[in-house]
Coordinates of N, CA and C in Angstrom, one line a residue:
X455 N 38.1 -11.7 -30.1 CA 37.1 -10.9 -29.4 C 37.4 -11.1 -27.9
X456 N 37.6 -9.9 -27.5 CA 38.0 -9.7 -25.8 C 36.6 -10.7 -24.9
X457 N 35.5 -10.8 -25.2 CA 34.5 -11.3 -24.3 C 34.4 -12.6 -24.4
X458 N 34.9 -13.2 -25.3 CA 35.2 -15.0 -25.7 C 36.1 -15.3 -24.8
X459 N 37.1 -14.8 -24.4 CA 38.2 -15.0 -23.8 C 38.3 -15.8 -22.4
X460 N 38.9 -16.7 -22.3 CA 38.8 -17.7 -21.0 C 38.3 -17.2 -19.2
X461 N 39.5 -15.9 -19.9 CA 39.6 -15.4 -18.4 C 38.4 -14.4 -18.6
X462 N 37.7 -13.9 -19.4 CA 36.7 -12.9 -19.0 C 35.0 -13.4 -18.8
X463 N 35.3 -14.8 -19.2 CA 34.1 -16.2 -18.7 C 34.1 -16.3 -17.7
X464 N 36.0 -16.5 -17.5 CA 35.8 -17.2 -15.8 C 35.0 -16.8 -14.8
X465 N 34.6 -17.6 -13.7 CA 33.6 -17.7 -12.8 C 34.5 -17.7 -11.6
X466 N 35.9 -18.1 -12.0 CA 36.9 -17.9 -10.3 C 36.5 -17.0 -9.6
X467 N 36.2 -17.3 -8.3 CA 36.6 -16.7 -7.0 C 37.7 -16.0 -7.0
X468 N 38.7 -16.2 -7.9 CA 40.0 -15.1 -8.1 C 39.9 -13.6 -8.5
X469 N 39.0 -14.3 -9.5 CA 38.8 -12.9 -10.6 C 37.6 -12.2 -10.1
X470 N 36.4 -12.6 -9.5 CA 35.9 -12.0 -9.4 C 35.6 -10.7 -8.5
X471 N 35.2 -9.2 -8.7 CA 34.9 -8.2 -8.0 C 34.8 -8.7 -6.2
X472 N 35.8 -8.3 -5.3 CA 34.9 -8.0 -3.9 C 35.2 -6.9 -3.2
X473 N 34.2 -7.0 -2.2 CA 34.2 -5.8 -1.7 C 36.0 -5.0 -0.9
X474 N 36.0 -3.9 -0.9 CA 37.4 -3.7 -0.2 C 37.2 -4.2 1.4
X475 N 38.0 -4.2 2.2 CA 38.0 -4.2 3.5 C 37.8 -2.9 4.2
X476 N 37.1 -3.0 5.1 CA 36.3 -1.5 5.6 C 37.8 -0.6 5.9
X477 N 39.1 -1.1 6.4 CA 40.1 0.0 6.6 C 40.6 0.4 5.5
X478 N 40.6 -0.3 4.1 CA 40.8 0.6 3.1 C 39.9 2.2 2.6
X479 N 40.5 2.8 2.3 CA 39.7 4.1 1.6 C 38.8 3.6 0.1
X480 N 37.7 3.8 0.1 CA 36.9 3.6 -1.4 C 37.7 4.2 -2.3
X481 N 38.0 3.6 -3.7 CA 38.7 3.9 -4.5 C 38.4 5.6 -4.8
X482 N 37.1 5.7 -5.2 CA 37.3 7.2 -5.1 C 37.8 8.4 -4.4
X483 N 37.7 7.6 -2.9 CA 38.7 8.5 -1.8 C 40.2 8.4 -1.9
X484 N 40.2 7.4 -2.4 CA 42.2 6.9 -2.6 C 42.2 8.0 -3.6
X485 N 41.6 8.4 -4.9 CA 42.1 9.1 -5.8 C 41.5 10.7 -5.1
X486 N 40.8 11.1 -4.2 CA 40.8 12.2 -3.7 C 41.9 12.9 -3.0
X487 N 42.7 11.4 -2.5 CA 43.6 11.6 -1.7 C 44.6 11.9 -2.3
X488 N 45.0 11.0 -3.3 CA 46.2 11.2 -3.9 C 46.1 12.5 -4.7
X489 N 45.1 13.3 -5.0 CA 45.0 14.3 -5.7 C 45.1 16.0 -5.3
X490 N 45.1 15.3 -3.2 CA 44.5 16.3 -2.7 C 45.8 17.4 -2.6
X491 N 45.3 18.8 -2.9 CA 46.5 20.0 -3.1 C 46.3 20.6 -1.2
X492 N 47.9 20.7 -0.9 CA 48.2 21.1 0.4 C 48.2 23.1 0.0
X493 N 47.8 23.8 1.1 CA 47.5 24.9 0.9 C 48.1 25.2 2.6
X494 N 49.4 25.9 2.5 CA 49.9 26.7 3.9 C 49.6 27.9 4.0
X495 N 49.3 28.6 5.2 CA 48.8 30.0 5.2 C 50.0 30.1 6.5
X496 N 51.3 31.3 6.3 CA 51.8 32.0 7.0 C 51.1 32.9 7.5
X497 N 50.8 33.1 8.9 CA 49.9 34.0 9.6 C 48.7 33.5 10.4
X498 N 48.4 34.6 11.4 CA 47.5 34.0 12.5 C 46.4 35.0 12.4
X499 N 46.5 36.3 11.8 CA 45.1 37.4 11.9 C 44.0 37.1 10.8
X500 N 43.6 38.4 10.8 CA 42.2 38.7 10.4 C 42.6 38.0 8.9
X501 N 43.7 38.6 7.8 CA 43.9 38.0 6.7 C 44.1 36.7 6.4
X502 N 44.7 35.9 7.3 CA 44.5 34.3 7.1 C 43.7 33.7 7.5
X503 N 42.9 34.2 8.3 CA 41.6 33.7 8.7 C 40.6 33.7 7.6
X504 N 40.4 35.6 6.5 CA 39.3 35.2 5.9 C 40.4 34.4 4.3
X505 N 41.6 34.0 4.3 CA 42.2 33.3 3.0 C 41.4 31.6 3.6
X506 N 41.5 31.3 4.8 CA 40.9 29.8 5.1 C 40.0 29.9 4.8
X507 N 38.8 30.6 5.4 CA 37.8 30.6 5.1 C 37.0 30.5 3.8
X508 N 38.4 30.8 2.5 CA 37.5 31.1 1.1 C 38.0 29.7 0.6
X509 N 39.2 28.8 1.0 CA 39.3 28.2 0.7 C 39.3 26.5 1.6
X510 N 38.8 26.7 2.6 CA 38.3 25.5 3.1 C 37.5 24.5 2.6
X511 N 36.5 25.0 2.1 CA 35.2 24.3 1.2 C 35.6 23.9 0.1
X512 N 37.0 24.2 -0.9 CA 37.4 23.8 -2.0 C 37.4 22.4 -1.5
X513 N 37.0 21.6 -3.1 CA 37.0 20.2 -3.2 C 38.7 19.6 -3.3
X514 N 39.3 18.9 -2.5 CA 40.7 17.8 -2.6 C 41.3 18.8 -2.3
X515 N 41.0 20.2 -1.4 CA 42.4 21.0 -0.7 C 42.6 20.9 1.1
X516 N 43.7 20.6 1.5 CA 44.0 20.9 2.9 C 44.3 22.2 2.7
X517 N 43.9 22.7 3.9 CA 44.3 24.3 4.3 C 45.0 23.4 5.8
X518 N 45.9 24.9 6.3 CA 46.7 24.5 7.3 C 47.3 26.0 7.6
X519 N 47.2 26.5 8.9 CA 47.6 27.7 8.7 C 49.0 27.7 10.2
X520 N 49.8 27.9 9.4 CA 51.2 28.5 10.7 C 50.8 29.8 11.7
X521 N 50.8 29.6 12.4 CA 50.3 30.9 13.6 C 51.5 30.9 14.4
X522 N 51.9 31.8 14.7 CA 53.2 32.4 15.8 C 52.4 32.2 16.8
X523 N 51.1 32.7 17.2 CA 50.5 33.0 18.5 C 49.4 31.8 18.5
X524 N 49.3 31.7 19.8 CA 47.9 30.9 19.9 C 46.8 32.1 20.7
X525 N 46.8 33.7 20.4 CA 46.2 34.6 20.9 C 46.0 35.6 19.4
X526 N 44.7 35.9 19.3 CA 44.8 37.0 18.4 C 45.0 38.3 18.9
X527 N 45.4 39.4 17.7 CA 45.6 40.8 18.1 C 44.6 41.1 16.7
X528 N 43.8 42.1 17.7 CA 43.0 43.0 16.3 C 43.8 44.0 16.3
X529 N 44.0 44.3 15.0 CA 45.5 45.6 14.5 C 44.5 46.6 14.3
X530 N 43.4 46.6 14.0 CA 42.5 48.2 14.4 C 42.5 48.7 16.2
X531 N 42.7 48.0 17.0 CA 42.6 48.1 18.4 C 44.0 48.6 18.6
X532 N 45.4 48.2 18.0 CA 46.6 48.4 18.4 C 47.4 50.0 18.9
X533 N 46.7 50.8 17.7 CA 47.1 52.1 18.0 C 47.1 52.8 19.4
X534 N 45.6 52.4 19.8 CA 45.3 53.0 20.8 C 46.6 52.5 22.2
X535 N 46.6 51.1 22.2 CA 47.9 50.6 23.1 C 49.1 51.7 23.0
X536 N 49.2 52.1 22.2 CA 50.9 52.8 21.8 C 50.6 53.5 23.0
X537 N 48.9 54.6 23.0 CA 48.8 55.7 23.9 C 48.7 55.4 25.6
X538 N 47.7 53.9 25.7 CA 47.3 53.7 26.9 C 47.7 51.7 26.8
X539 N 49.0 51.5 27.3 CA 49.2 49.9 27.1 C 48.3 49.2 28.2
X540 N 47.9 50.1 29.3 CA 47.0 49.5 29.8 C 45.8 48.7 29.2
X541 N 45.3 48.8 28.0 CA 44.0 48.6 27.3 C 44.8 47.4 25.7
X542 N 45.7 47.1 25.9 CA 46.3 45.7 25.4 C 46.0 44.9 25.4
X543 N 45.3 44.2 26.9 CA 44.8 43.0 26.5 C 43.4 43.1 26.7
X544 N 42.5 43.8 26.1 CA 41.3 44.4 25.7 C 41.3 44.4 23.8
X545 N 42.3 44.2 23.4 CA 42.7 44.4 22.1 C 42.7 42.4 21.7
X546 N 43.3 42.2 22.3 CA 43.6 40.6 22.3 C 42.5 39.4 22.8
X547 N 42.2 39.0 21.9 CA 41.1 37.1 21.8 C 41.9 36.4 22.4
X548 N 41.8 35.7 24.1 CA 43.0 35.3 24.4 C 42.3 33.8 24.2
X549 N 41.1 33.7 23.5 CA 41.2 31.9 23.4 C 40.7 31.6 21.9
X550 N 42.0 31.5 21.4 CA 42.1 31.0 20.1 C 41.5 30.4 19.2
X551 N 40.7 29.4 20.1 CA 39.4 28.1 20.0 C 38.0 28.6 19.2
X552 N 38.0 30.1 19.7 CA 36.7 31.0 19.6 C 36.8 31.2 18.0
X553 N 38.2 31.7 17.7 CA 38.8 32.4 16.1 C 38.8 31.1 15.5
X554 N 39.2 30.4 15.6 CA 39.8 28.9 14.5 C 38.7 28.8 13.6
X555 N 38.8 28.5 11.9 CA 38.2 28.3 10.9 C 38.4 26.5 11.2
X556 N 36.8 25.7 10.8 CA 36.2 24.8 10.7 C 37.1 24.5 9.4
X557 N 37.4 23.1 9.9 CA 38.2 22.3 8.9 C 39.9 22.6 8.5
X558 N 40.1 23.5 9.4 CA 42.1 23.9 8.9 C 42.6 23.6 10.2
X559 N 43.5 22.9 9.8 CA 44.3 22.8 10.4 C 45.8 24.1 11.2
X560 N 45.9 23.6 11.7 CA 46.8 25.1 13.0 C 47.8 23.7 13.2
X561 N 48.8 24.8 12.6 CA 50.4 24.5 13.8 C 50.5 25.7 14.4
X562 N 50.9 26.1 15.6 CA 51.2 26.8 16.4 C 53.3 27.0 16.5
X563 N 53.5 28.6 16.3 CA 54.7 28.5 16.6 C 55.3 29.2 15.0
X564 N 56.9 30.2 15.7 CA 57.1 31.1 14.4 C 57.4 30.4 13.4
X565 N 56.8 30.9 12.0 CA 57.7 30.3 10.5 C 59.3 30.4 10.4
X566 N 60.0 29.9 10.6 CA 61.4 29.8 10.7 C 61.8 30.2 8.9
X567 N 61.1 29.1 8.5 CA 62.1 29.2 6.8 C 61.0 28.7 5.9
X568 N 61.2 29.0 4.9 CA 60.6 28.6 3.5 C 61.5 28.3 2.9
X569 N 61.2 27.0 2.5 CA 62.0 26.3 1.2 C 61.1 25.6 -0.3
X570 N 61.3 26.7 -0.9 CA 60.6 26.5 -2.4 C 61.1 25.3 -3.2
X571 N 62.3 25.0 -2.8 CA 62.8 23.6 -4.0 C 62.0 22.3 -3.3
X572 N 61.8 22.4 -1.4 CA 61.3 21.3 -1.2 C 60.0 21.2 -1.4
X573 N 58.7 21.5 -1.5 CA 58.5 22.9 -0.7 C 57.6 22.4 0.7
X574 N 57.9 23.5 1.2 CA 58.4 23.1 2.8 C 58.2 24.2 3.9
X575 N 57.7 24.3 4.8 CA 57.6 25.7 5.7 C 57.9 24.7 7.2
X576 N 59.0 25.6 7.5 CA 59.4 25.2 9.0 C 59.2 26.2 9.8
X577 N 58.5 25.6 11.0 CA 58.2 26.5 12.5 C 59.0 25.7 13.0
X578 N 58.6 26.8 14.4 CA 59.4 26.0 15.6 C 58.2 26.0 16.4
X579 N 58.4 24.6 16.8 CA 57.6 24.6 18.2 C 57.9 23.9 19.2
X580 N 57.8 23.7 20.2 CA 58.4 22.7 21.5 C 59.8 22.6 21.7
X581 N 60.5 24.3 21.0 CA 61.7 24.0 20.4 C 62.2 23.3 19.9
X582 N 61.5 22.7 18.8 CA 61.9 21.4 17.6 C 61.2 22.5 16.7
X583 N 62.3 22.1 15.8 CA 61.2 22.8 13.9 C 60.8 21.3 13.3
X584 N 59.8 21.6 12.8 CA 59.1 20.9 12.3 C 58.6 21.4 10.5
X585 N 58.5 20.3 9.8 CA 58.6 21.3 8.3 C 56.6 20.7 7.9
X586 N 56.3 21.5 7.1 CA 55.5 21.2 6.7 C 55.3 21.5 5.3
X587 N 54.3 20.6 4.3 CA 54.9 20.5 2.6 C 53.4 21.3 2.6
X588 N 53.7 21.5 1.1 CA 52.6 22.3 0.5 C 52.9 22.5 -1.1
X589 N 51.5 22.6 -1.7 CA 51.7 22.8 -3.3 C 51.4 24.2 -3.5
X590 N 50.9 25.2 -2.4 CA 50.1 26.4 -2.6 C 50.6 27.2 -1.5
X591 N 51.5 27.9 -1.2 CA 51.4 29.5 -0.1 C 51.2 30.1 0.0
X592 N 50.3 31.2 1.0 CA 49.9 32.0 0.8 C 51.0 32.8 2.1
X593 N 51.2 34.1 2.1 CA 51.6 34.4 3.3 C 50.9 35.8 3.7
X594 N 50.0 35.7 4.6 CA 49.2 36.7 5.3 C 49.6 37.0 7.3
X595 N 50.6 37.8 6.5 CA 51.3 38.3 8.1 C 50.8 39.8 8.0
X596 N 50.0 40.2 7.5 CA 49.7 41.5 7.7 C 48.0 41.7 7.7
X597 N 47.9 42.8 8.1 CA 46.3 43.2 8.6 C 45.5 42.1 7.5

């Protein structure tokens, strides 16, 4: 019988339960962590903004979205530029800060490559590419 057993009487200081040390993660965070699904969004507009937005709140997911620009363009505003470019940056959010979805993370700088075997999305920025992993892609480069 498992409860007779020396070691599950014992009273050591060895064996017994203590608390973690405050810089560890609580075990149920360790396993949130280790569970948590990475989610990349290719794109800086209106479409990756509302894909973060549906998916931020999910429980154990990072969102992270690649942006070419650190400026938005509303693409309903753009046509008119073709006629009068003077009215261009009337079309354009020039502070980024204002757009950003609570809780995702932003690299800034173009998608260079996708690699599905690693999986892997490289920008460039500071003229260094830099890769970033992911279990989920979405790519919203369009309206």
């Amino acid at each position: 019988h498992f409860g007779s057993s020396p070691i599950a009487r014992s009273t050591s200081p060895l064996l017994t339960a203590a608390p973690l040390p405050a810089c560890l993660p609580a075990p149920e965070e360790a396993v949130a962590m280790a569970t948590m699904k990475k989610v990349v969004i290719i794109g800086g507009g209106p479409s990756a903004k509302h894909c973060a937005e549906n998916l931020v709140g999910a429980k154990n997911l990072q969102v992270t979205i690649v942006s070419a620009n650190k400026f938005v363009e509303w693409p309903l505003a753009m046509p008119v530029c073709l006629v009068k470019p003077e009215l261009h940056d009337k079309a354009i959010s020039p502070n980024f800060d204002t757009y950003k979805v609570k809780g995702v993370e932003y690299k800034f700088g173009p998608a260079t490559s996708v690699d599905v075997s690693a999986p892997t999305v490289t920008y460039s920025a500071d003229d260094k590419d830099e890769a970033v992993p992911y279990d989920a892609l979405i790519v919203a480069t369009g309206f």
